[in-house]
């Protein structure tokens, strides 16, 4: 595949990117310098297209493939287009889901490098995260001048690999065995707050501010202790100085792609970096940006968290769905799955964003099923179009591209709004998302969650947006509750603070921040052939 790829300078030329802003890394990728953002010759002008989805199955429903195909389709109809995509984590690559660079004739290339080490951004984030963890324990060992309470240190360690054995570990900080022992654990790098921080930072100064603000634990007097108190920020900045630069790559058809950061879509906001989109709207007519999981998670977090942080709204939302996913939501019956589609459409309209439904066509879909899908979309006031990006590349998404462009042309400046006000209490924000987006009747809180919300209010963090972490497989917090359930109660079990990222994480159900490998992992199929080429990803 890599033999047919364009030189990265040619890809940059499609965007009219000056050579001084491109730092090539090999033949087919490079980093774009932050100077572009302050060049008056490149004002923001492009429109952002947010790609989201109905509730997925475990294998996903082709949201990434559709995003890539749509970008290629836009270029085919004469638009200057770019996709802003997340960097894959090694956990899913070797775990159950596999790579995250698309598939078929709609991939981001060089896909094998992107799915593995790529430009080292994940390693830099992991190193910065673990440097802060090491500084915390060194501080305790050397006298603990900040009076950190070892039992209430909230900063874990990180590694970009599925490893269930690291979820809970004990560390021994002292020279003598058992002298200073505390419990901690590891999170996968995609769940690191530093990943979320890098994805939300608007420039180097904002990155510094956010790293300073990380709350690492609580003092014995009950006050928050920050990374700035440890003097850790400068060294973390040094480790992240290259990782903050977005990576320029290309699709299977040579369409420009920015691949940058990879935050989780439940514990964090689940989309690529603000900086990559800020560059995209300066370089292209249309920026296709994928949000994580379904619209109740990825799109909601985009409008309630990312939009507020960046000011980069969406001119249109593309809601990806499949016959398979809706049949799954209907427990085997397609018609019973349509309420799931309807609720996602209703929710997106609540945010004020125009919507186009992309039906990702599979070979097993019948014409009758596809016509019924289009009919249901029309009944709910939404236009729809089939996408065959996997098998046909950009040609299979041209019709979708035209429909999206037409939708934006009819309403070029929609009044997109979050679902709650920052002045609302944390409990009111949670309730509004739960009732207006998830369809819950109400919210209950564990004693632990209530105590933490009270603590955050006393620390003056209650005006932050909320990032609700729940299952992606249902509107509810129960992955087995399908369709569009109502009358249920959202159970908030825990709350944590991501002060640097700028949101309160609300845990509903059991969230796994360090996944484990399945019994038969994809790692068993990965190898290097006699020519030195990686195979099996």
Coordinates of C-alpha atoms in Angstrom, one line a residue:
X1 CA 0.0 0.0 0.0
X2 CA 2.7 2.5 0.9
X3 CA 4.3 2.3 -2.6
X4 CA 1.3 4.1 -4.0
X5 CA 1.1 6.8 -1.3
X6 CA 1.8 10.4 -2.2
X7 CA 4.8 12.1 -0.8
X8 CA 3.8 14.1 2.3
X9 CA 4.8 17.3 0.6
X10 CA 2.3 16.6 -2.2
X11 CA -0.5 16.1 0.4
X12 CA 0.5 19.4 2.0
X13 CA 0.4 21.0 -1.4
X14 CA -3.3 20.1 -1.7
X15 CA -3.9 22.3 1.3
X16 CA -1.6 25.0 0.1
X17 CA 0.4 24.6 3.3
X18 CA 3.6 26.6 3.1
X19 CA 6.7 24.4 3.4
X20 CA 8.0 26.2 6.5
X21 CA 5.0 24.9 8.5
X22 CA 5.5 21.3 7.6
X23 CA 8.1 19.1 9.4
X24 CA 8.3 15.8 7.4
X25 CA 8.7 12.6 9.3
X26 CA 9.7 10.1 6.5
X27 CA 8.0 10.0 3.1
X28 CA 4.4 9.7 4.1
X29 CA 3.8 11.7 7.3
X30 CA 4.8 14.9 9.0
X31 CA 3.9 17.3 11.7
X32 CA 2.4 20.8 11.2
X33 CA 3.9 23.6 13.2
X34 CA 1.8 25.8 15.5
X35 CA 2.9 28.9 13.7
X36 CA 0.1 28.3 11.2
X37 CA -2.5 29.2 13.8
X38 CA -1.2 32.8 14.1
X39 CA -0.6 33.4 10.4
X40 CA -3.1 36.1 9.2
X41 CA -2.9 34.6 5.7
X42 CA -4.8 31.5 7.0
X43 CA -7.9 32.8 8.8
X44 CA -10.6 30.3 9.9
X45 CA -13.0 29.7 7.0
X46 CA -13.9 26.0 6.8
X47 CA -17.0 24.2 8.1
X48 CA -16.8 21.3 10.6
X49 CA -18.8 18.2 9.8
X50 CA -19.3 16.1 13.0
X51 CA -19.6 12.4 12.3
X52 CA -21.4 10.4 15.0
X53 CA -23.6 7.3 15.1
X54 CA -26.5 5.4 16.5
X55 CA -25.8 2.9 19.3
X56 CA -23.1 0.5 18.0
X57 CA -22.6 -3.2 18.2
X58 CA -19.3 -4.5 19.8
X59 CA -17.6 -4.4 16.4
X60 CA -18.6 -0.8 15.6
X61 CA -20.7 0.3 12.6
X62 CA -18.2 1.8 10.3
X63 CA -18.1 5.4 11.6
X64 CA -14.4 5.8 10.9
X65 CA -14.7 4.3 7.4
X66 CA -17.7 6.6 6.7
X67 CA -15.7 9.6 7.9
X68 CA -12.8 8.8 5.7
X69 CA -15.0 7.9 2.7
X70 CA -17.0 11.2 3.2
X71 CA -13.7 13.2 3.1
X72 CA -12.7 11.4 -0.1
X73 CA -16.1 12.0 -1.5
X74 CA -15.9 15.7 -0.7
X75 CA -12.6 15.9 -2.6
X76 CA -14.1 14.1 -5.5
X77 CA -16.9 16.7 -5.9
X78 CA -14.4 19.5 -6.0
X79 CA -14.1 20.6 -2.3
X80 CA -10.9 21.0 -0.4
X81 CA -11.4 18.6 2.4
X82 CA -9.5 17.1 5.4
X83 CA -10.4 14.6 8.1
X84 CA -9.3 15.1 11.7
X85 CA -9.0 11.7 13.3
X86 CA -8.0 10.2 16.6
X87 CA -4.7 8.2 16.9
X88 CA -5.4 4.6 17.7
X89 CA -4.4 3.0 21.0
X90 CA -2.4 -0.2 21.1
X91 CA -4.9 -1.7 23.5
X92 CA -7.7 -2.3 20.9
X93 CA -5.1 -2.9 18.1
X94 CA -3.9 -6.1 20.0
X95 CA -7.1 -6.7 21.9
X96 CA -10.6 -7.3 20.5
X97 CA -11.5 -4.4 18.1
X98 CA -8.3 -4.1 16.1
X99 CA -6.9 -1.1 14.4
X100 CA -8.7 2.3 14.0
X101 CA -7.5 3.7 10.7
X102 CA -10.5 2.7 8.7
X103 CA -10.7 -0.2 6.3
X104 CA -11.2 -1.3 2.7
X105 CA -10.9 1.6 0.3
X106 CA -11.3 4.1 3.0
X107 CA -8.3 4.0 5.3
X108 CA -5.8 6.6 6.6
X109 CA -2.3 5.8 5.5
X110 CA 0.3 4.6 6.4
X111 CA -2.3 2.6 8.4
X112 CA 0.1 0.1 9.9
X113 CA 2.4 2.8 11.3
X114 CA -0.7 4.8 12.5
X115 CA -2.0 1.8 14.3
X116 CA 1.4 1.1 16.0
X117 CA 3.9 3.7 17.1
X118 CA 3.3 6.3 14.4
X119 CA 5.1 9.5 15.5
X120 CA 5.5 8.6 19.1
X121 CA 2.7 10.9 20.5
X122 CA 1.3 8.1 22.7
X123 CA 4.7 7.4 24.1
X124 CA 5.3 11.0 25.0
X125 CA 1.9 11.2 26.7
X126 CA 2.6 8.0 28.7
X127 CA 6.0 9.3 29.7
X128 CA 4.6 12.7 30.9
X129 CA 1.9 10.9 32.8
X130 CA 4.4 8.6 34.5
X131 CA 6.9 11.3 35.2
X132 CA 4.2 13.1 37.3
X133 CA 3.5 9.8 39.1
X134 CA 7.2 9.3 39.9
X135 CA 7.5 12.9 41.1
X136 CA 4.5 12.4 43.5
X137 CA 6.2 9.3 45.1
X138 CA 9.6 11.0 45.2
X139 CA 8.0 14.0 47.0
X140 CA 6.5 11.7 49.6
X141 CA 9.7 9.8 50.1
X142 CA 11.7 13.1 50.5
X143 CA 9.6 14.5 53.4
X144 CA 6.2 15.3 51.9
X145 CA 6.4 19.0 52.3
X146 CA 3.0 19.4 50.7
X147 CA 1.5 17.1 53.3
X148 CA -0.1 14.9 50.6
X149 CA -2.4 12.3 52.1
X150 CA -1.0 9.0 50.7
X151 CA -4.4 7.4 51.0
X152 CA -6.0 10.1 48.8
X153 CA -3.6 10.4 45.9
X154 CA -5.7 10.2 42.8
X155 CA -3.0 10.2 40.1
X156 CA -2.4 6.6 38.7
X157 CA 0.2 5.3 36.4
X158 CA -0.3 4.7 32.7
X159 CA 0.5 2.3 29.9
X160 CA -0.8 1.9 26.4
X161 CA -1.6 -1.7 26.4
X162 CA -4.5 -3.9 27.7
X163 CA -3.3 -5.5 30.9
X164 CA -5.9 -6.3 33.5
X165 CA -3.1 -7.3 36.0
X166 CA -2.2 -3.6 36.4
X167 CA -5.7 -2.3 37.3
X168 CA -4.9 -2.5 41.0
X169 CA -1.3 -2.4 42.3
X170 CA 0.5 -1.6 45.5
X171 CA 3.6 0.6 45.5
X172 CA 6.3 0.7 48.1
X173 CA 7.9 4.2 48.2
X174 CA 10.4 3.8 51.0
X175 CA 13.8 2.2 51.1
X176 CA 12.7 -0.5 53.5
X177 CA 10.0 -3.0 52.6
X178 CA 6.6 -1.8 53.8
X179 CA 7.9 1.6 55.0
X180 CA 5.6 3.7 52.8
X181 CA 3.1 1.6 51.0
X182 CA 0.0 2.8 49.1
X183 CA -2.5 1.4 46.6
X184 CA -2.7 2.7 43.1
X185 CA -3.2 1.3 39.6
X186 CA -2.7 1.8 35.9
X187 CA -5.0 3.3 33.3
X188 CA -4.5 2.8 29.5
X189 CA -2.9 5.9 27.9
X190 CA -6.1 6.8 26.1
X191 CA -7.7 7.3 29.5
X192 CA -4.9 9.5 30.9
X193 CA -6.0 13.0 31.8
X194 CA -2.9 14.2 29.9
X195 CA -4.3 12.7 26.7
X196 CA -7.5 14.7 27.3
X197 CA -5.5 17.8 28.1
X198 CA -3.4 17.6 24.9
X199 CA -6.6 17.0 22.9
X200 CA -8.3 20.1 24.3
X201 CA -5.3 22.5 24.5
X202 CA -5.5 25.4 22.1
X203 CA -1.7 26.3 22.2
X204 CA 1.4 25.9 24.3
X205 CA 0.3 28.5 26.9
X206 CA -3.1 26.7 27.3
X207 CA -1.3 23.4 27.6
X208 CA 0.9 24.8 30.4
X209 CA -2.1 26.2 32.2
X210 CA -3.9 22.8 32.0
X211 CA -1.0 20.8 33.1
X212 CA -0.5 23.2 36.1
X213 CA -4.2 22.6 37.0
X214 CA -4.0 18.8 37.3
X215 CA -5.2 17.7 40.7
X216 CA -3.0 14.9 41.9
X217 CA -4.5 14.3 45.3
X218 CA -5.6 15.8 48.6
X219 CA -3.6 17.2 51.4
X220 CA -4.1 16.1 55.0
X221 CA -6.0 19.4 55.6
X222 CA -8.4 18.5 52.8
X223 CA -7.3 20.8 50.1
X224 CA -6.5 19.8 46.4
X225 CA -2.8 19.5 45.5
X226 CA -1.9 20.3 41.9
X227 CA 0.9 19.4 39.5
X228 CA 2.0 23.0 39.7
X229 CA 2.6 22.6 43.4
X230 CA 5.2 19.8 42.6
X231 CA 6.9 21.9 40.0
X232 CA 6.2 19.2 37.4
X233 CA 4.8 21.2 34.6
X234 CA 8.0 22.3 32.8
X235 CA 9.3 18.7 32.4
X236 CA 5.9 17.5 31.2
X237 CA 5.9 20.4 28.7
X238 CA 9.3 19.2 27.4
X239 CA 8.0 15.7 26.9
X240 CA 4.9 17.0 25.1
X241 CA 6.6 19.7 22.9
X242 CA 6.5 17.5 19.8
X243 CA 3.3 15.6 20.6
X244 CA 1.3 18.8 20.6
X245 CA 1.9 19.2 16.8
X246 CA -0.8 17.5 14.7
X247 CA 0.3 14.7 12.3
X248 CA -0.4 15.1 8.6
X249 CA -1.2 11.9 6.8
X250 CA -3.4 10.9 3.9
X251 CA -6.3 8.7 3.0
X252 CA -6.2 5.7 0.6
X253 CA -7.0 8.2 -2.2
X254 CA -4.4 10.8 -1.1
X255 CA -6.9 13.1 0.6
X256 CA -5.3 15.0 3.5
X257 CA -5.8 13.7 7.0
X258 CA -4.8 15.1 10.4
X259 CA -4.3 12.3 13.0
X260 CA -3.8 13.6 16.5
X261 CA -4.5 12.5 20.1
X262 CA -6.9 9.7 21.1
X263 CA -8.9 10.4 24.3
X264 CA -11.4 7.8 25.5
X265 CA -15.0 8.6 24.6
X266 CA -16.5 7.8 28.0
X267 CA -14.0 8.9 30.7
X268 CA -13.0 11.8 28.4
X269 CA -14.5 13.7 25.4
X270 CA -13.6 11.2 22.7
X271 CA -12.4 13.2 19.7
X272 CA -9.2 14.4 18.0
X273 CA -7.4 17.5 19.0
X274 CA -8.8 21.0 19.1
X275 CA -5.5 22.2 17.4
X276 CA -6.0 19.8 14.5
X277 CA -9.5 21.2 13.9
X278 CA -8.3 24.8 14.3
X279 CA -5.7 24.0 11.6
X280 CA -8.3 22.2 9.5
X281 CA -10.7 25.2 9.3
X282 CA -7.7 27.3 8.1
X283 CA -6.7 24.9 5.4
X284 CA -9.9 23.4 4.0
X285 CA -13.4 24.1 3.0
X286 CA -14.7 21.2 5.0
X287 CA -13.3 19.4 8.1
X288 CA -14.7 16.0 8.8
X289 CA -14.3 15.2 12.5
X290 CA -15.3 11.9 14.1
X291 CA -16.8 11.8 17.6
X292 CA -16.4 8.6 19.7
X293 CA -19.1 6.0 20.2
X294 CA -22.7 6.9 19.6
X295 CA -24.3 10.4 19.6
X296 CA -25.4 10.1 23.3
X297 CA -21.7 10.1 24.2
X298 CA -19.5 11.5 21.5
X299 CA -21.7 14.2 20.1
X300 CA -23.1 15.2 23.5
X301 CA -19.5 15.6 24.8
X302 CA -18.5 17.6 21.7
X303 CA -21.3 20.1 22.1
X304 CA -21.2 20.3 25.9
X305 CA -17.4 20.2 26.4
X306 CA -15.4 20.6 23.3
X307 CA -17.5 23.4 21.7
X308 CA -17.2 25.4 24.9
X309 CA -13.5 24.9 25.2
X310 CA -12.6 25.7 21.6
X311 CA -15.4 27.7 20.0
X312 CA -15.3 25.3 17.1
X313 CA -18.9 24.3 16.4
X314 CA -20.3 22.0 13.8
X315 CA -22.1 23.1 10.7
X316 CA -23.7 19.6 10.2
X317 CA -23.8 16.2 11.9
X318 CA -23.6 13.0 10.0
X319 CA -25.3 10.2 11.9
X320 CA -23.9 6.8 10.8
X321 CA -26.2 3.8 11.1
X322 CA -26.6 0.3 9.8
X323 CA -29.3 -2.3 9.3
X324 CA -27.3 -4.5 11.6
X325 CA -27.0 -2.0 14.5
X326 CA -30.7 -1.1 14.4
X327 CA -31.7 -4.8 14.2
X328 CA -29.4 -5.4 17.2
X329 CA -31.2 -2.6 19.1
X330 CA -34.5 -4.2 18.2
X331 CA -33.3 -7.6 19.5
X332 CA -33.4 -9.1 16.1
X333 CA -36.3 -7.0 14.7
X334 CA -35.4 -4.0 12.5
X335 CA -38.6 -2.1 13.0
X336 CA -38.3 -2.4 16.8
X337 CA -34.8 -0.9 16.5
X338 CA -36.0 2.3 14.8
X339 CA -36.8 4.1 18.1
X340 CA -33.0 4.1 18.7
X341 CA -32.4 5.9 15.4
X342 CA -35.3 8.3 16.2
X343 CA -34.0 9.3 19.6
X344 CA -30.5 10.0 18.3
X345 CA -32.0 12.2 15.6
X346 CA -34.2 14.0 18.2
X347 CA -31.2 14.6 20.4
X348 CA -29.0 16.1 17.7
X349 CA -31.8 18.4 16.8
X350 CA -31.9 19.6 20.5
X351 CA -28.4 20.8 20.0
X352 CA -29.5 22.8 17.0
X353 CA -27.3 21.0 14.4
X354 CA -28.6 20.0 11.0
X355 CA -28.4 16.2 10.5
X356 CA -27.8 13.9 7.5
X357 CA -28.1 10.1 8.2
X358 CA -25.5 8.0 6.5
X359 CA -26.6 4.4 6.0
X360 CA -23.4 2.4 5.9
X361 CA -24.3 -0.4 3.5
X362 CA -23.3 -4.0 4.1
X363 CA -23.4 -6.7 1.4
X364 CA -26.1 -8.6 3.4
X365 CA -28.5 -5.6 3.5
X366 CA -31.6 -6.0 1.3
X367 CA -33.2 -3.3 -0.8
X368 CA -36.3 -3.6 1.2
X369 CA -34.5 -2.9 4.4
X370 CA -32.6 0.0 3.0
X371 CA -35.8 1.6 1.6
X372 CA -37.4 1.2 5.0
X373 CA -34.4 2.9 6.6
X374 CA -34.7 5.9 4.3
X375 CA -38.5 6.0 4.9
X376 CA -38.0 6.1 8.7
X377 CA -35.4 8.9 8.4
X378 CA -37.8 10.9 6.3
X379 CA -40.7 10.4 8.7
X380 CA -38.4 12.0 11.4
X381 CA -37.5 15.0 9.2
X382 CA -34.0 13.8 8.3
X383 CA -32.4 13.3 5.0
X384 CA -30.4 10.2 4.4
X385 CA -28.0 8.7 1.9
X386 CA -26.3 5.4 1.6
X387 CA -22.5 5.1 2.0
X388 CA -20.4 2.4 0.4
X389 CA -17.1 3.8 1.4
X390 CA -15.6 0.5 2.4
X391 CA -16.0 -1.2 -1.0
X392 CA -15.9 1.9 -3.3
X393 CA -13.9 4.5 -1.4
X394 CA -14.7 8.1 -2.2
X395 CA -16.9 7.1 -5.1
X396 CA -19.2 5.3 -2.7
X397 CA -19.6 8.4 -0.6
X398 CA -20.0 11.1 -3.3
X399 CA -23.8 11.2 -3.0
X400 CA -23.4 11.5 0.8
X401 CA -20.9 14.3 0.3
X402 CA -23.3 16.2 -2.0
X403 CA -26.1 15.9 0.5
X404 CA -24.0 17.2 3.3
X405 CA -22.7 20.2 1.3
X406 CA -26.3 21.0 0.2
X407 CA -27.5 20.8 3.9
X408 CA -24.8 23.2 5.0
X409 CA -25.5 25.6 2.1
X410 CA -29.2 25.8 3.2
X411 CA -28.2 26.6 6.8
X412 CA -24.6 27.8 6.8
X413 CA -24.5 29.2 10.4
X414 CA -26.7 27.0 12.6
X415 CA -27.2 28.2 16.2
X416 CA -25.6 25.2 17.9
X417 CA -26.0 25.2 21.7
X418 CA -25.0 22.9 24.6
X419 CA -27.8 21.1 26.5
X420 CA -27.1 22.8 29.9
X421 CA -25.6 26.1 31.3
X422 CA -22.2 26.1 33.1
X423 CA -24.0 28.0 35.9
X424 CA -26.2 25.0 36.6
X425 CA -25.2 22.9 39.5
X426 CA -23.3 19.7 38.8
X427 CA -26.4 17.7 39.8
X428 CA -28.6 19.8 37.4
X429 CA -26.1 19.2 34.5
X430 CA -26.1 15.5 35.1
X431 CA -29.9 15.4 35.3
X432 CA -30.3 17.4 32.0
X433 CA -28.0 15.0 30.1
X434 CA -29.7 12.0 31.7
X435 CA -33.3 13.1 31.0
X436 CA -32.9 15.1 27.8
X437 CA -30.3 12.9 26.0
X438 CA -30.4 9.4 27.6
X439 CA -34.2 9.3 28.2
X440 CA -33.8 8.6 31.9
X441 CA -36.6 9.4 34.4
X442 CA -34.1 10.6 37.0
X443 CA -30.7 10.2 38.7
X444 CA -29.6 8.5 41.9
X445 CA -26.2 8.9 43.6
X446 CA -24.1 6.6 45.8
X447 CA -22.9 8.1 49.1
X448 CA -19.4 8.3 47.6
X449 CA -20.5 10.2 44.6
X450 CA -22.5 12.6 46.7
X451 CA -19.6 13.2 49.0
X452 CA -17.3 13.9 46.1
X453 CA -19.7 16.3 44.5
X454 CA -19.9 18.2 47.7
X455 CA -16.1 18.3 48.0
X456 CA -15.8 19.6 44.4
X457 CA -18.3 22.3 45.1
X458 CA -16.2 23.4 48.2
X459 CA -13.1 23.5 45.9
X460 CA -15.0 25.8 43.5
X461 CA -15.1 23.3 40.6
X462 CA -18.9 22.9 40.3
X463 CA -19.1 25.2 37.3
X464 CA -17.1 22.8 35.1
X465 CA -19.0 20.8 32.4
X466 CA -19.7 17.1 33.2
X467 CA -18.3 14.2 31.3
X468 CA -20.6 11.2 32.0
X469 CA -18.9 7.9 31.6
X470 CA -21.4 5.1 30.9
X471 CA -21.7 2.1 28.6
X472 CA -21.7 2.8 24.8
X473 CA -24.0 -0.1 24.1
X474 CA -27.2 1.5 25.4
X475 CA -28.8 4.9 26.0
X476 CA -29.0 3.7 29.6
X477 CA -26.2 2.7 32.1
X478 CA -27.1 -1.0 31.4
X479 CA -25.5 -2.4 28.3
X480 CA -28.3 -5.0 27.9
X481 CA -31.1 -2.4 27.8
X482 CA -31.6 -1.9 24.0
X483 CA -33.7 0.4 21.8
X484 CA -34.7 3.7 23.3
X485 CA -35.5 2.9 26.9
X486 CA -37.4 5.3 29.2
X487 CA -38.5 5.4 32.8
X488 CA -35.2 4.0 34.1
X489 CA -32.8 5.7 36.5
X490 CA -29.2 6.7 35.9
X491 CA -27.1 5.4 38.8
X492 CA -24.1 7.5 39.5
X493 CA -21.6 5.4 41.4
X494 CA -18.6 7.7 41.5
X495 CA -17.2 11.1 40.6
X496 CA -13.7 12.2 39.8
X497 CA -12.1 15.5 38.8
X498 CA -10.1 16.2 35.6
X499 CA -9.3 19.8 36.5
X500 CA -6.6 20.1 33.8
X501 CA -8.9 18.8 31.1
X502 CA -11.6 21.0 32.5
X503 CA -14.5 18.7 33.4
X504 CA -16.0 16.6 36.1
X505 CA -16.1 12.9 35.3
X506 CA -19.3 11.2 36.4
X507 CA -19.2 7.4 36.6
X508 CA -22.4 5.6 35.8
X509 CA -21.9 1.9 36.1
X510 CA -18.6 0.0 35.9
X511 CA -16.1 1.9 33.7
X512 CA -13.0 0.0 32.7
X513 CA -10.0 2.3 32.4
X514 CA -7.5 -0.5 32.0
X515 CA -9.0 -3.1 29.6
X516 CA -7.9 -6.7 29.5
X517 CA -7.1 -8.9 26.6
X518 CA -9.7 -11.3 25.3
X519 CA -9.2 -15.1 25.4
X520 CA -8.1 -15.0 21.7
X521 CA -6.6 -11.6 21.1
X522 CA -5.8 -10.0 17.8
X523 CA -2.1 -10.0 18.8
X524 CA -2.0 -13.7 17.8
X525 CA -2.5 -12.7 14.2
X526 CA 0.2 -10.0 14.0
X527 CA 3.6 -10.8 12.6
X528 CA 6.4 -9.6 10.3
X529 CA 6.8 -11.4 6.9
X530 CA 10.0 -12.4 5.1
X531 CA 10.2 -8.9 3.5
X532 CA 10.0 -7.2 6.8
X533 CA 6.4 -6.0 6.3
X534 CA 4.0 -6.0 9.3
X535 CA 1.0 -8.3 8.6
X536 CA -2.2 -9.0 10.5
X537 CA -3.3 -5.5 11.5

